Amino acid sequence: MDDELNFVAKYVPKLFFNDNEPFLPKAISYYVYKKGVDEKSKSSNYKLRFDEKSIIAIEFAIYYTYDIQHLYDLEHVFVYLNDSYEVEKVISSFHGKFYNSLINNDNIFYTKERVKLFVQPGKHALMPTPYLFNLFEAFNSSCNTESGVDGFLINDYLSPYFKKDIEFDELLHRYINKKYSFFVSSNYNLEISEEKILIPFSQLFKFIQRDLTYEINIISKALDK
């Protein structure tokens, strides 16, 4: 287990956050795939695609308690390696889609194994340059006037643990809007120590369940006041 952790830690992308970002990741899970039969991601709808040079892919699932518009957020990065254990391809999530993040950019690498990725303010979509966040129509408004509008995001992975509650969603909308609304800075200098929050994929959803249960209790108490 330690050998695998040390291996994936070399390749975990270096994340750069907006200076005004209110939410940082709580955990980054990892899972290592070897070339063979193409597989579906363990925690998203992405289907892994090995090309002739790629022999290993590492899935990093980045968990946040909040997106600025809802409770619960999980973003993804897939780092493909060749037989020399060099980065061959990087795919990252952007609002439910998956895009190539290894573009022709001299600054794309933080080290020779780690790519740099920028994190969309509040929403946490990933891109190799922050200029591309403007592709998202609500880039600015989602962080302030539209904050909290989606309530509790419960997908198939969470449905065994949590149920949708319209009344709670309305309360959560007010809570996020009041507590976390912000205006986007033009700078992306906020960093974290990604390797310190790496966990195996097998631990991810139990971690999320505990974290969200704790947060729901905090929200409920705050809204009772």
PDB file of N, CA and C in Angstrom, residues 2-77:
ATOM      1  N   ASP A   2       1.927   1.277   0.846  1.00  0.00           N
ATOM      2  CA  ASP A   2       2.797   2.448   0.893  1.00  0.00           C
ATOM      3  C   ASP A   2       3.519   2.643  -0.427  1.00  0.00           C
ATOM      4  N   ASP A   3       3.925   1.532  -1.061  1.00  0.00           N
ATOM      5  CA  ASP A   3       4.614   1.630  -2.352  1.00  0.00           C
ATOM      6  C   ASP A   3       3.702   2.245  -3.402  1.00  0.00           C
ATOM      7  N   GLU A   4       2.440   1.828  -3.419  1.00  0.00           N
ATOM      8  CA  GLU A   4       1.492   2.390  -4.384  1.00  0.00           C
ATOM      9  C   GLU A   4       1.237   3.862  -4.100  1.00  0.00           C
ATOM     10  N   LEU A   5       1.082   4.214  -2.828  1.00  0.00           N
ATOM     11  CA  LEU A   5       0.860   5.616  -2.461  1.00  0.00           C
ATOM     12  C   LEU A   5       2.038   6.482  -2.889  1.00  0.00           C
ATOM     13  N   ASN A   6       3.244   6.020  -2.637  1.00  0.00           N
ATOM     14  CA  ASN A   6       4.428   6.785  -3.035  1.00  0.00           C
ATOM     15  C   ASN A   6       4.500   6.929  -4.551  1.00  0.00           C
ATOM     16  N   PHE A   7       4.073   5.898  -5.254  1.00  0.00           N
ATOM     17  CA  PHE A   7       4.073   5.940  -6.714  1.00  0.00           C
ATOM     18  C   PHE A   7       3.087   6.987  -7.240  1.00  0.00           C
ATOM     19  N   VAL A   8       1.838   6.921  -6.796  1.00  0.00           N
ATOM     20  CA  VAL A   8       0.832   7.840  -7.329  1.00  0.00           C
ATOM     21  C   VAL A   8       1.085   9.273  -6.872  1.00  0.00           C
ATOM     22  N   ALA A   9       1.705   9.445  -5.701  1.00  0.00           N
ATOM     23  CA  ALA A   9       1.966  10.797  -5.198  1.00  0.00           C
ATOM     24  C   ALA A   9       2.883  11.580  -6.134  1.00  0.00           C
ATOM     25  N   LYS A  10       3.725  10.870  -6.889  1.00  0.00           N
ATOM     26  CA  LYS A  10       4.612  11.546  -7.842  1.00  0.00           C
ATOM     27  C   LYS A  10       3.844  12.165  -8.996  1.00  0.00           C
ATOM     28  N   TYR A  11       2.628  11.629  -9.254  1.00  0.00           N
ATOM     29  CA  TYR A  11       1.880  12.033 -10.439  1.00  0.00           C
ATOM     30  C   TYR A  11       0.612  12.830 -10.143  1.00  0.00           C
ATOM     31  N   VAL A  12       0.286  13.017  -8.867  1.00  0.00           N
ATOM     32  CA  VAL A  12      -0.923  13.765  -8.562  1.00  0.00           C
ATOM     33  C   VAL A  12      -0.780  15.198  -9.083  1.00  0.00           C
ATOM     34  N   PRO A  13      -1.727  15.690  -9.868  1.00  0.00           N
ATOM     35  CA  PRO A  13      -1.587  17.032 -10.438  1.00  0.00           C
ATOM     36  C   PRO A  13      -1.450  18.117  -9.373  1.00  0.00           C
ATOM     37  N   LYS A  14      -0.681  19.130  -9.699  1.00  0.00           N
ATOM     38  CA  LYS A  14      -0.552  20.292  -8.829  1.00  0.00           C
ATOM     39  C   LYS A  14      -1.706  21.233  -9.134  1.00  0.00           C
ATOM     40  N   LEU A  15      -2.521  21.522  -8.126  1.00  0.00           N
ATOM     41  CA  LEU A  15      -3.727  22.319  -8.313  1.00  0.00           C
ATOM     42  C   LEU A  15      -3.497  23.762  -7.885  1.00  0.00           C
ATOM     43  N   PHE A  16      -3.993  24.682  -8.693  1.00  0.00           N
ATOM     44  CA  PHE A  16      -3.910  26.101  -8.372  1.00  0.00           C
ATOM     45  C   PHE A  16      -5.327  26.668  -8.284  1.00  0.00           C
ATOM     46  N   PHE A  17      -5.619  27.275  -7.135  1.00  0.00           N
ATOM     47  CA  PHE A  17      -6.950  27.779  -6.837  1.00  0.00           C
ATOM     48  C   PHE A  17      -6.988  29.300  -6.917  1.00  0.00           C
ATOM     49  N   ASN A  18      -8.170  29.804  -7.212  1.00  0.00           N
ATOM     50  CA  ASN A  18      -8.399  31.240  -7.184  1.00  0.00           C
ATOM     51  C   ASN A  18      -8.115  31.780  -5.786  1.00  0.00           C
ATOM     52  N   ASP A  19      -7.564  32.976  -5.713  1.00  0.00           N
ATOM     53  CA  ASP A  19      -7.209  33.539  -4.412  1.00  0.00           C
ATOM     54  C   ASP A  19      -8.405  33.681  -3.475  1.00  0.00           C
ATOM     55  N   ASN A  20      -9.613  33.785  -4.018  1.00  0.00           N
ATOM     56  CA  ASN A  20     -10.814  33.939  -3.198  1.00  0.00           C
ATOM     57  C   ASN A  20     -11.610  32.642  -3.033  1.00  0.00           C
ATOM     58  N   GLU A  21     -11.048  31.521  -3.437  1.00  0.00           N
ATOM     59  CA  GLU A  21     -11.741  30.233  -3.356  1.00  0.00           C
ATOM     60  C   GLU A  21     -12.109  29.880  -1.907  1.00  0.00           C
ATOM     61  N   PRO A  22     -13.409  29.629  -1.625  1.00  0.00           N
ATOM     62  CA  PRO A  22     -13.809  29.296  -0.254  1.00  0.00           C
ATOM     63  C   PRO A  22     -13.707  27.815   0.092  1.00  0.00           C
ATOM     64  N   PHE A  23     -13.565  26.927  -0.899  1.00  0.00           N
ATOM     65  CA  PHE A  23     -13.606  25.483  -0.652  1.00  0.00           C
ATOM     66  C   PHE A  23     -12.352  24.792  -1.199  1.00  0.00           C
ATOM     67  N   LEU A  24     -11.652  24.122  -0.318  1.00  0.00           N
ATOM     68  CA  LEU A  24     -10.487  23.344  -0.739  1.00  0.00           C
ATOM     69  C   LEU A  24     -10.804  21.853  -0.595  1.00  0.00           C
ATOM     70  N   PRO A  25     -10.099  20.996  -1.314  1.00  0.00           N
ATOM     71  CA  PRO A  25     -10.412  19.559  -1.270  1.00  0.00           C
ATOM     72  C   PRO A  25     -10.213  18.970   0.120  1.00  0.00           C
ATOM     73  N   LYS A  26     -11.079  18.013   0.462  1.00  0.00           N
ATOM     74  CA  LYS A  26     -10.944  17.284   1.709  1.00  0.00           C
ATOM     75  C   LYS A  26     -10.141  15.994   1.497  1.00  0.00           C
ATOM     76  N   ALA A  27     -10.240  15.401   0.310  1.00  0.00           N
ATOM     77  CA  ALA A  27      -9.539  14.154   0.016  1.00  0.00           C
ATOM     78  C   ALA A  27      -9.354  14.017  -1.490  1.00  0.00           C
ATOM     79  N   ILE A  28      -8.291  13.322  -1.876  1.00  0.00           N
ATOM     80  CA  ILE A  28      -8.062  12.952  -3.270  1.00  0.00           C
ATOM     81  C   ILE A  28      -7.838  11.443  -3.292  1.00  0.00           C
ATOM     82  N   SER A  29      -8.781  10.722  -3.878  1.00  0.00           N
ATOM     83  CA  SER A  29      -8.606   9.265  -3.943  1.00  0.00           C
ATOM     84  C   SER A  29      -7.866   8.891  -5.218  1.00  0.00           C
ATOM     85  N   TYR A  30      -7.248   7.717  -5.187  1.00  0.00           N
ATOM     86  CA  TYR A  30      -6.506   7.252  -6.349  1.00  0.00           C
ATOM     87  C   TYR A  30      -6.834   5.794  -6.651  1.00  0.00           C
ATOM     88  N   TYR A  31      -6.728   5.462  -7.936  1.00  0.00           N
ATOM     89  CA  TYR A  31      -6.901   4.084  -8.380  1.00  0.00           C
ATOM     90  C   TYR A  31      -6.019   3.890  -9.604  1.00  0.00           C
ATOM     91  N   VAL A  32      -5.257   2.789  -9.631  1.00  0.00           N
ATOM     92  CA  VAL A  32      -4.318   2.522 -10.719  1.00  0.00           C
ATOM     93  C   VAL A  32      -4.880   1.442 -11.647  1.00  0.00           C
ATOM     94  N   TYR A  33      -4.956   1.779 -12.942  1.00  0.00           N
ATOM     95  CA  TYR A  33      -5.410   0.838 -13.969  1.00  0.00           C
ATOM     96  C   TYR A  33      -4.212   0.435 -14.829  1.00  0.00           C
ATOM     97  N   LYS A  34      -4.182  -0.820 -15.241  1.00  0.00           N
ATOM     98  CA  LYS A  34      -3.167  -1.282 -16.176  1.00  0.00           C
ATOM     99  C   LYS A  34      -3.805  -1.578 -17.523  1.00  0.00           C
ATOM    100  N   LYS A  35      -3.023  -1.374 -18.571  1.00  0.00           N
ATOM    101  CA  LYS A  35      -3.538  -1.551 -19.926  1.00  0.00           C
ATOM    102  C   LYS A  35      -4.018  -2.983 -20.138  1.00  0.00           C
ATOM    103  N   GLY A  36      -5.130  -3.110 -20.765  1.00  0.00           N
ATOM    104  CA  GLY A  36      -5.725  -4.409 -21.033  1.00  0.00           C
ATOM    105  C   GLY A  36      -7.097  -4.138 -21.611  1.00  0.00           C
ATOM    106  N   VAL A  37      -8.100  -4.589 -20.922  1.00  0.00           N
ATOM    107  CA  VAL A  37      -9.466  -4.269 -21.315  1.00  0.00           C
ATOM    108  C   VAL A  37      -9.781  -2.867 -20.816  1.00  0.00           C
ATOM    109  N   ASP A  38     -10.225  -1.988 -21.722  1.00  0.00           N
ATOM    110  CA  ASP A  38     -10.592  -0.639 -21.294  1.00  0.00           C
ATOM    111  C   ASP A  38     -11.687  -0.710 -20.246  1.00  0.00           C
ATOM    112  N   GLU A  39     -11.582   0.142 -19.251  1.00  0.00           N
ATOM    113  CA  GLU A  39     -12.507   0.105 -18.133  1.00  0.00           C
ATOM    114  C   GLU A  39     -13.201   1.440 -17.945  1.00  0.00           C
ATOM    115  N   LYS A  40     -14.341   1.380 -17.270  1.00  0.00           N
ATOM    116  CA  LYS A  40     -15.023   2.598 -16.865  1.00  0.00           C
ATOM    117  C   LYS A  40     -14.407   3.083 -15.564  1.00  0.00           C
ATOM    118  N   SER A  41     -14.364   4.387 -15.390  1.00  0.00           N
ATOM    119  CA  SER A  41     -13.883   4.991 -14.151  1.00  0.00           C
ATOM    120  C   SER A  41     -14.634   4.434 -12.946  1.00  0.00           C
ATOM    121  N   LYS A  42     -13.922   4.329 -11.825  1.00  0.00           N
ATOM    122  CA  LYS A  42     -14.532   3.837 -10.596  1.00  0.00           C
ATOM    123  C   LYS A  42     -15.498   4.837  -9.979  1.00  0.00           C
ATOM    124  N   SER A  43     -15.387   6.125 -10.318  1.00  0.00           N
ATOM    125  CA  SER A  43     -16.197   7.126  -9.617  1.00  0.00           C
ATOM    126  C   SER A  43     -16.818   8.169 -10.535  1.00  0.00           C
ATOM    127  N   SER A  44     -16.850   7.888 -11.858  1.00  0.00           N
ATOM    128  CA  SER A  44     -17.467   8.829 -12.797  1.00  0.00           C
ATOM    129  C   SER A  44     -17.933   8.044 -14.021  1.00  0.00           C
ATOM    130  N   ASN A  45     -18.472   8.765 -15.012  1.00  0.00           N
ATOM    131  CA  ASN A  45     -18.938   8.088 -16.227  1.00  0.00           C
ATOM    132  C   ASN A  45     -17.877   8.065 -17.326  1.00  0.00           C
ATOM    133  N   TYR A  46     -16.653   8.429 -16.981  1.00  0.00           N
ATOM    134  CA  TYR A  46     -15.566   8.415 -17.961  1.00  0.00           C
ATOM    135  C   TYR A  46     -15.129   6.979 -18.261  1.00  0.00           C
ATOM    136  N   LYS A  47     -14.913   6.691 -19.534  1.00  0.00           N
ATOM    137  CA  LYS A  47     -14.416   5.379 -19.948  1.00  0.00           C
ATOM    138  C   LYS A  47     -12.946   5.512 -20.339  1.00  0.00           C
ATOM    139  N   LEU A  48     -12.098   4.775 -19.646  1.00  0.00           N
ATOM    140  CA  LEU A  48     -10.673   4.874 -19.912  1.00  0.00           C
ATOM    141  C   LEU A  48     -10.343   4.415 -21.320  1.00  0.00           C
ATOM    142  N   ARG A  49      -9.401   5.134 -21.968  1.00  0.00           N
ATOM    143  CA  ARG A  49      -8.979   4.823 -23.327  1.00  0.00           C
ATOM    144  C   ARG A  49      -7.455   4.826 -23.387  1.00  0.00           C
ATOM    145  N   PHE A  50      -6.879   3.642 -23.454  1.00  0.00           N
ATOM    146  CA  PHE A  50      -5.435   3.512 -23.582  1.00  0.00           C
ATOM    147  C   PHE A  50      -5.059   3.577 -25.058  1.00  0.00           C
ATOM    148  N   ASP A  51      -4.099   4.447 -25.384  1.00  0.00           N
ATOM    149  CA  ASP A  51      -3.596   4.429 -26.751  1.00  0.00           C
ATOM    150  C   ASP A  51      -2.389   3.495 -26.806  1.00  0.00           C
ATOM    151  N   GLU A  52      -1.710   3.440 -27.941  1.00  0.00           N
ATOM    152  CA  GLU A  52      -0.635   2.450 -28.099  1.00  0.00           C
ATOM    153  C   GLU A  52       0.569   2.730 -27.206  1.00  0.00           C
ATOM    154  N   LYS A  53       0.709   3.976 -26.727  1.00  0.00           N
ATOM    155  CA  LYS A  53       1.856   4.315 -25.885  1.00  0.00           C
ATOM    156  C   LYS A  53       1.552   4.187 -24.389  1.00  0.00           C
ATOM    157  N   SER A  54       0.295   4.276 -24.007  1.00  0.00           N
ATOM    158  CA  SER A  54      -0.069   4.293 -22.588  1.00  0.00           C
ATOM    159  C   SER A  54      -0.178   2.879 -22.041  1.00  0.00           C
ATOM    160  N   ILE A  55       0.431   2.638 -20.879  1.00  0.00           N
ATOM    161  CA  ILE A  55       0.343   1.314 -20.264  1.00  0.00           C
ATOM    162  C   ILE A  55      -0.300   1.350 -18.875  1.00  0.00           C
ATOM    163  N   ILE A  56      -0.325   2.523 -18.261  1.00  0.00           N
ATOM    164  CA  ILE A  56      -0.896   2.700 -16.921  1.00  0.00           C
ATOM    165  C   ILE A  56      -1.723   3.977 -16.914  1.00  0.00           C
ATOM    166  N   ALA A  57      -2.819   3.970 -16.186  1.00  0.00           N
ATOM    167  CA  ALA A  57      -3.600   5.197 -15.951  1.00  0.00           C
ATOM    168  C   ALA A  57      -3.882   5.294 -14.460  1.00  0.00           C
ATOM    169  N   ILE A  58      -3.738   6.497 -13.934  1.00  0.00           N
ATOM    170  CA  ILE A  58      -4.053   6.748 -12.523  1.00  0.00           C
ATOM    171  C   ILE A  58      -5.260   7.676 -12.469  1.00  0.00           C
ATOM    172  N   GLU A  59      -6.295   7.215 -11.815  1.00  0.00           N
ATOM    173  CA  GLU A  59      -7.483   8.050 -11.607  1.00  0.00           C
ATOM    174  C   GLU A  59      -7.363   8.778 -10.271  1.00  0.00           C
ATOM    175  N   PHE A  60      -7.488  10.097 -10.315  1.00  0.00           N
ATOM    176  CA  PHE A  60      -7.535  10.909  -9.104  1.00  0.00           C
ATOM    177  C   PHE A  60      -8.937  11.512  -9.000  1.00  0.00           C
ATOM    178  N   ALA A  61      -9.665  11.176  -7.947  1.00  0.00           N
ATOM    179  CA  ALA A  61     -10.991  11.745  -7.701  1.00  0.00           C
ATOM    180  C   ALA A  61     -10.864  12.748  -6.563  1.00  0.00           C
ATOM    181  N   ILE A  62     -11.161  13.997  -6.856  1.00  0.00           N
ATOM    182  CA  ILE A  62     -10.911  15.099  -5.916  1.00  0.00           C
ATOM    183  C   ILE A  62     -12.232  15.484  -5.254  1.00  0.00           C
ATOM    184  N   TYR A  63     -12.300  15.280  -3.942  1.00  0.00           N
ATOM    185  CA  TYR A  63     -13.551  15.493  -3.209  1.00  0.00           C
ATOM    186  C   TYR A  63     -13.559  16.814  -2.453  1.00  0.00           C
ATOM    187  N   TYR A  64     -14.674  17.553  -2.611  1.00  0.00           N
ATOM    188  CA  TYR A  64     -14.948  18.782  -1.876  1.00  0.00           C
ATOM    189  C   TYR A  64     -16.297  18.627  -1.167  1.00  0.00           C
ATOM    190  N   THR A  65     -16.405  19.145   0.043  1.00  0.00           N
ATOM    191  CA  THR A  65     -17.698  19.133   0.717  1.00  0.00           C
ATOM    192  C   THR A  65     -18.710  19.968  -0.070  1.00  0.00           C
ATOM    193  N   TYR A  66     -18.244  21.088  -0.614  1.00  0.00           N
ATOM    194  CA  TYR A  66     -19.129  22.007  -1.338  1.00  0.00           C
ATOM    195  C   TYR A  66     -18.602  22.344  -2.717  1.00  0.00           C
ATOM    196  N   ASP A  67     -19.512  22.529  -3.635  1.00  0.00           N
ATOM    197  CA  ASP A  67     -19.393  23.353  -4.834  1.00  0.00           C
ATOM    198  C   ASP A  67     -20.154  24.629  -4.438  1.00  0.00           C
ATOM    199  N   ILE A  68     -19.836  25.766  -5.015  1.00  0.00           N
ATOM    200  CA  ILE A  68     -20.492  27.008  -4.608  1.00  0.00           C
ATOM    201  C   ILE A  68     -22.001  26.975  -4.856  1.00  0.00           C
ATOM    202  N   GLN A  69     -22.469  26.024  -5.680  1.00  0.00           N
ATOM    203  CA  GLN A  69     -23.897  25.933  -5.952  1.00  0.00           C
ATOM    204  C   GLN A  69     -24.580  24.736  -5.304  1.00  0.00           C
ATOM    205  N   HIS A  70     -23.808  23.862  -4.673  1.00  0.00           N
ATOM    206  CA  HIS A  70     -24.440  22.697  -4.046  1.00  0.00           C
ATOM    207  C   HIS A  70     -23.527  22.034  -3.018  1.00  0.00           C
ATOM    208  N   LEU A  71     -24.132  21.218  -2.188  1.00  0.00           N
ATOM    209  CA  LEU A  71     -23.406  20.363  -1.255  1.00  0.00           C
ATOM    210  C   LEU A  71     -22.937  19.123  -2.009  1.00  0.00           C
ATOM    211  N   TYR A  72     -21.679  18.756  -1.855  1.00  0.00           N
ATOM    212  CA  TYR A  72     -20.998  17.610  -2.468  1.00  0.00           C
ATOM    213  C   TYR A  72     -20.466  17.947  -3.861  1.00  0.00           C
ATOM    214  N   ASP A  73     -19.186  17.652  -4.041  1.00  0.00           N
ATOM    215  CA  ASP A  73     -18.565  17.855  -5.343  1.00  0.00           C
ATOM    216  C   ASP A  73     -17.416  16.862  -5.503  1.00  0.00           C
ATOM    217  N   LEU A  74     -17.349  16.223  -6.668  1.00  0.00           N
ATOM    218  CA  LEU A  74     -16.284  15.277  -6.967  1.00  0.00           C
ATOM    219  C   LEU A  74     -15.786  15.535  -8.385  1.00  0.00           C
ATOM    220  N   GLU A  75     -14.517  15.888  -8.492  1.00  0.00           N
ATOM    221  CA  GLU A  75     -13.905  16.149  -9.792  1.00  0.00           C
ATOM    222  C   GLU A  75     -12.853  15.075 -10.080  1.00  0.00           C
ATOM    223  N   HIS A  76     -12.434  14.983 -11.346  1.00  0.00           N
ATOM    224  CA  HIS A  76     -11.601  13.850 -11.745  1.00  0.00           C
ATOM    225  C   HIS A  76     -10.452  14.250 -12.658  1.00  0.00           C
ATOM    226  N   VAL A  77      -9.331  13.555 -12.459  1.00  0.00           N
ATOM    227  CA  VAL A  77      -8.185  13.673 -13.363  1.00  0.00           C
ATOM    228  C   VAL A  77      -7.668  12.263 -13.639  1.00  0.00           C
TER     229      VAL A  77
END
